CSV table of C-alpha atoms in Angstrom, one decimal:
chain,number,residue,atom,x,y,z
S,6,UNK,CA,18.7,132.7,75.0
S,7,UNK,CA,22.1,133.8,76.4
S,8,UNK,CA,25.1,131.4,76.1
S,9,UNK,CA,28.4,130.9,77.8
S,10,UNK,CA,30.9,130.3,75.0
S,11,UNK,CA,34.5,129.4,75.5
S,12,UNK,CA,36.9,130.1,72.6
S,13,UNK,CA,40.0,128.2,73.2
S,14,UNK,CA,43.3,127.6,71.5
S,15,UNK,CA,47.1,127.9,71.9
S,16,UNK,CA,49.0,131.1,72.1
S,17,UNK,CA,49.4,132.9,68.9
S,18,UNK,CA,46.1,131.7,67.3
S,19,UNK,CA,44.2,134.9,67.4
S,20,UNK,CA,42.0,134.7,70.5
S,21,UNK,CA,42.4,138.4,71.6
S,22,UNK,CA,41.9,139.4,67.9
S,23,UNK,CA,38.6,137.5,67.9
S,24,UNK,CA,37.6,138.9,71.3
S,25,UNK,CA,38.0,142.5,70.0
S,26,UNK,CA,36.2,141.6,66.8
S,27,UNK,CA,33.3,140.1,68.7
S,28,UNK,CA,33.0,143.1,70.8
S,29,UNK,CA,32.9,145.3,67.7
S,30,UNK,CA,30.3,143.3,65.9
S,31,UNK,CA,28.0,143.3,68.9
S,32,UNK,CA,28.5,146.9,69.8
S,33,UNK,CA,27.9,147.8,66.1
S,34,UNK,CA,24.5,146.3,66.5
S,35,UNK,CA,23.6,148.5,69.5
S,36,UNK,CA,24.4,145.9,72.2
S,37,UNK,CA,26.0,147.0,75.4
S,38,UNK,CA,29.0,145.0,76.5
S,39,UNK,CA,31.8,145.1,79.0
S,40,UNK,CA,35.3,143.9,78.3
S,41,UNK,CA,37.3,142.0,81.0
S,42,UNK,CA,40.9,140.7,81.0
S,43,UNK,CA,43.6,139.5,83.3
S,44,UNK,CA,47.4,139.8,83.0
S,45,UNK,CA,47.5,140.8,79.4
S,46,UNK,CA,51.1,140.9,78.0
S,47,UNK,CA,50.6,144.6,77.1
S,48,UNK,CA,49.8,145.7,80.7
S,49,UNK,CA,47.0,146.1,83.2
S,50,UNK,CA,43.4,146.7,82.0
S,51,UNK,CA,44.3,146.2,78.3
S,52,UNK,CA,43.2,143.6,75.7
S,53,UNK,CA,46.0,143.5,73.1
S,54,UNK,CA,46.2,141.6,69.8
S,55,UNK,CA,49.5,140.6,68.1
S,56,UNK,CA,48.1,142.4,65.0
S,57,UNK,CA,48.4,145.6,66.9
S,58,UNK,CA,44.9,146.0,68.1
S,59,UNK,CA,44.4,147.3,71.6
S,60,UNK,CA,41.4,148.2,73.8
S,61,UNK,CA,40.8,149.3,77.3
S,62,UNK,CA,39.2,146.6,79.5
S,63,UNK,CA,38.4,146.0,83.2
S,64,UNK,CA,41.2,144.2,84.9
S,65,UNK,CA,40.1,141.0,86.8
S,66,UNK,CA,41.6,140.4,90.2
S,67,UNK,CA,41.2,137.6,92.6
S,68,UNK,CA,38.3,139.4,94.3
S,69,UNK,CA,36.4,140.3,91.1
S,70,UNK,CA,32.8,139.2,91.3
S,71,UNK,CA,31.3,139.1,87.8
S,72,UNK,CA,27.7,138.8,89.2
S,73,UNK,CA,28.2,141.9,91.3
S,74,UNK,CA,29.9,143.8,88.4
S,75,UNK,CA,26.8,143.2,86.1
S,76,UNK,CA,24.3,143.8,88.8
S,77,UNK,CA,26.0,147.1,89.7
S,78,UNK,CA,26.0,148.3,86.2
S,79,UNK,CA,22.5,147.4,85.5
S,80,UNK,CA,21.4,149.1,88.7
S,81,UNK,CA,23.1,152.3,87.3
S,82,UNK,CA,21.1,152.0,84.1
S,83,UNK,CA,23.3,150.1,81.8
S,84,UNK,CA,21.7,147.1,80.1
S,85,UNK,CA,24.9,144.9,79.9
S,86,UNK,CA,23.8,142.5,77.1
S,87,UNK,CA,27.2,140.6,76.9
S,88,UNK,CA,30.6,140.2,78.5
S,89,UNK,CA,33.9,139.6,76.7
S,90,UNK,CA,36.3,137.8,79.1
S,91,UNK,CA,39.8,137.6,77.7
S,92,UNK,CA,42.6,135.6,79.2
S,93,UNK,CA,40.0,133.5,81.0
S,94,UNK,CA,42.5,130.8,81.8
S,95,UNK,CA,43.7,133.0,84.6
S,96,UNK,CA,40.2,133.4,86.2
S,97,UNK,CA,39.3,131.2,89.2
S,98,UNK,CA,36.9,128.4,89.1
S,99,UNK,CA,34.6,130.4,91.3
S,100,UNK,CA,34.7,133.3,88.9
S,101,UNK,CA,33.8,131.0,86.0
S,102,UNK,CA,30.8,129.8,88.0
S,103,UNK,CA,29.8,133.5,88.4
S,104,UNK,CA,30.0,134.0,84.6
S,105,UNK,CA,27.7,131.0,84.2
S,106,UNK,CA,25.2,132.5,86.7
S,107,UNK,CA,25.3,135.8,84.8
S,108,UNK,CA,24.2,133.9,81.7
S,109,UNK,CA,21.6,131.8,83.4
S,110,UNK,CA,20.0,134.4,85.7
S,111,UNK,CA,20.7,137.7,84.1
S,112,UNK,CA,20.4,136.6,80.4
S,113,UNK,CA,23.6,138.2,79.3
S,114,UNK,CA,25.9,136.4,76.8
S,115,UNK,CA,29.5,135.6,78.0
S,116,UNK,CA,32.2,135.1,75.4
S,117,UNK,CA,35.3,133.8,77.2
S,118,UNK,CA,38.7,133.4,75.4
S,119,UNK,CA,41.6,131.6,76.8
S,120,UNK,CA,44.5,129.0,76.6
S,121,UNK,CA,43.3,125.6,77.7
S,122,UNK,CA,46.6,124.2,79.1
S,123,UNK,CA,49.7,125.6,80.6
S,124,UNK,CA,53.4,125.1,79.6
S,125,UNK,CA,53.3,121.6,81.3
S,126,UNK,CA,50.3,120.6,79.2
S,127,UNK,CA,48.0,120.7,82.3
S,128,UNK,CA,44.7,122.4,82.5
S,129,UNK,CA,44.4,125.9,83.9
S,130,UNK,CA,41.7,125.9,86.7
S,131,UNK,CA,39.7,128.5,84.8
S,132,UNK,CA,39.8,126.8,81.5
S,133,UNK,CA,39.0,123.4,83.2
S,134,UNK,CA,35.8,124.9,84.7
S,135,UNK,CA,34.9,126.6,81.5
S,136,UNK,CA,35.1,123.2,79.7
S,137,UNK,CA,32.9,121.8,82.4
S,138,UNK,CA,30.2,124.6,82.4
S,139,UNK,CA,30.3,126.2,78.9
S,140,UNK,CA,27.3,125.8,76.6
S,141,UNK,CA,29.8,125.6,73.7
S,142,UNK,CA,33.5,125.2,73.4
S,143,UNK,CA,34.9,126.6,70.2
S,144,UNK,CA,38.4,125.7,69.0
S,145,UNK,CA,39.7,128.6,67.0
S,146,UNK,CA,40.2,127.8,63.3
S,147,UNK,CA,43.3,129.9,62.8
S,148,UNK,CA,46.1,127.4,63.3
S,149,UNK,CA,49.2,128.3,65.2
S,150,UNK,CA,52.2,126.5,63.8
S,151,UNK,CA,55.1,124.7,65.4
S,152,UNK,CA,58.5,125.6,64.1
S,153,UNK,CA,58.4,122.3,62.1
S,154,UNK,CA,55.3,123.4,60.2
S,155,UNK,CA,52.9,121.1,61.9
S,156,UNK,CA,49.9,122.3,63.8
S,157,UNK,CA,50.8,123.7,67.2
S,158,UNK,CA,48.8,122.1,70.1
S,159,UNK,CA,50.9,122.9,73.1
S,160,UNK,CA,52.4,126.0,74.8
S,161,UNK,CA,56.1,125.8,75.9
S,162,UNK,CA,57.8,128.2,78.4
S,163,UNK,CA,61.3,129.0,77.4
S,164,UNK,CA,64.2,130.7,78.9
S,165,UNK,CA,66.8,131.8,76.4
S,166,UNK,CA,65.1,129.6,73.8
S,167,UNK,CA,65.4,126.5,76.0
S,168,UNK,CA,62.2,124.8,77.1
S,169,UNK,CA,61.6,124.7,80.9
S,170,UNK,CA,59.0,122.3,82.6
S,171,UNK,CA,59.2,123.6,86.2
S,172,UNK,CA,57.9,126.8,87.8
S,173,UNK,CA,54.9,128.8,88.8
S,174,UNK,CA,51.9,128.0,86.6
S,175,UNK,CA,51.4,131.7,85.7
S,176,UNK,CA,54.4,133.7,84.6
S,177,UNK,CA,53.7,136.6,82.1
S,178,UNK,CA,55.7,136.5,78.9
S,179,UNK,CA,55.2,136.5,75.2
S,180,UNK,CA,56.2,134.6,72.1
S,181,UNK,CA,59.5,135.7,70.6
S,182,UNK,CA,61.2,136.7,73.9
S,183,UNK,CA,64.9,137.0,73.5
S,184,UNK,CA,68.0,136.5,75.8
S,185,UNK,CA,67.4,135.3,79.3
S,186,UNK,CA,63.8,136.5,79.3
S,187,UNK,CA,61.0,134.2,80.1
S,188,UNK,CA,59.1,133.5,76.8
S,189,UNK,CA,56.6,131.2,75.3
S,190,UNK,CA,56.6,129.1,72.1
S,191,UNK,CA,53.9,127.0,70.5
S,192,UNK,CA,54.8,123.5,69.6
S,193,UNK,CA,53.3,120.3,68.2
S,194,UNK,CA,52.9,117.6,70.7
S,195,UNK,CA,55.9,115.6,69.4
S,196,UNK,CA,58.3,118.4,69.9
S,197,UNK,CA,56.8,119.5,73.2
S,198,UNK,CA,57.3,116.0,74.5
S,199,UNK,CA,60.9,116.0,73.2
S,200,UNK,CA,61.4,119.6,74.6
S,201,UNK,CA,62.6,120.7,71.3
S,202,UNK,CA,62.1,124.4,70.6
S,203,UNK,CA,63.1,126.3,67.4
S,204,UNK,CA,66.3,127.4,69.1
S,205,UNK,CA,67.1,123.8,70.2
S,206,UNK,CA,66.4,122.5,66.8
S,207,UNK,CA,68.8,125.1,65.2
S,208,UNK,CA,71.5,124.1,67.6
S,209,UNK,CA,71.1,120.5,66.9
S,210,UNK,CA,71.3,121.0,63.2
S,211,UNK,CA,74.2,123.3,63.5
S,212,UNK,CA,76.1,120.7,65.5
S,213,UNK,CA,75.3,118.0,63.0
S,214,UNK,CA,76.5,120.2,60.1
S,215,UNK,CA,79.7,120.9,62.0
S,216,UNK,CA,80.4,117.1,62.5
S,217,UNK,CA,79.8,116.4,58.8
S,218,UNK,CA,82.1,119.2,57.8
S,219,UNK,CA,84.8,117.8,60.1
S,220,UNK,CA,84.3,114.3,58.7
S,221,UNK,CA,84.6,115.6,55.1
S,222,UNK,CA,87.6,117.7,55.9
């Protein structure tokens, strides 16, 4: 029986790597699958992993209809046994419902991969609907780490290393951005609440060291 499975986690925990591995494993057993993604950091119509793996995929837009996509391919003679849906947090709630329908009525597995919450620690609409509809929700076992060494549970948006809490929900960026670029950093809940990024922590420690040096002088 086909399933809708949502693999979730923070940034930098290997979601896209697992998505490509899942596709490889199923394709190696003779199953026919279609890769989908939306707004991957590497560009349009691409699934990319921070380990350097990349693969062409179908770019999802606001008008993409997953039911129609699968029906069209099957009409043209492709079996379409499964879909790999990366960056699923960016899908609309309606598109997630289409994925569920593909599972239930066309008996195709759907493996969705995405971030659960945004930089404000609020659910993405696509992720929220996946949590509501998925047969299983799997939290990835590869733990992303906060700069302090604790398990990272939250995604922070940064500009010049400083955490920001306002702005559009979707702004494409990546971990490790420099200068004034919009970037992202994974933090534990404690430091997300305190808005303390790695750069902020370094600045605080440098200031404390300078104060101690002046007192000792």
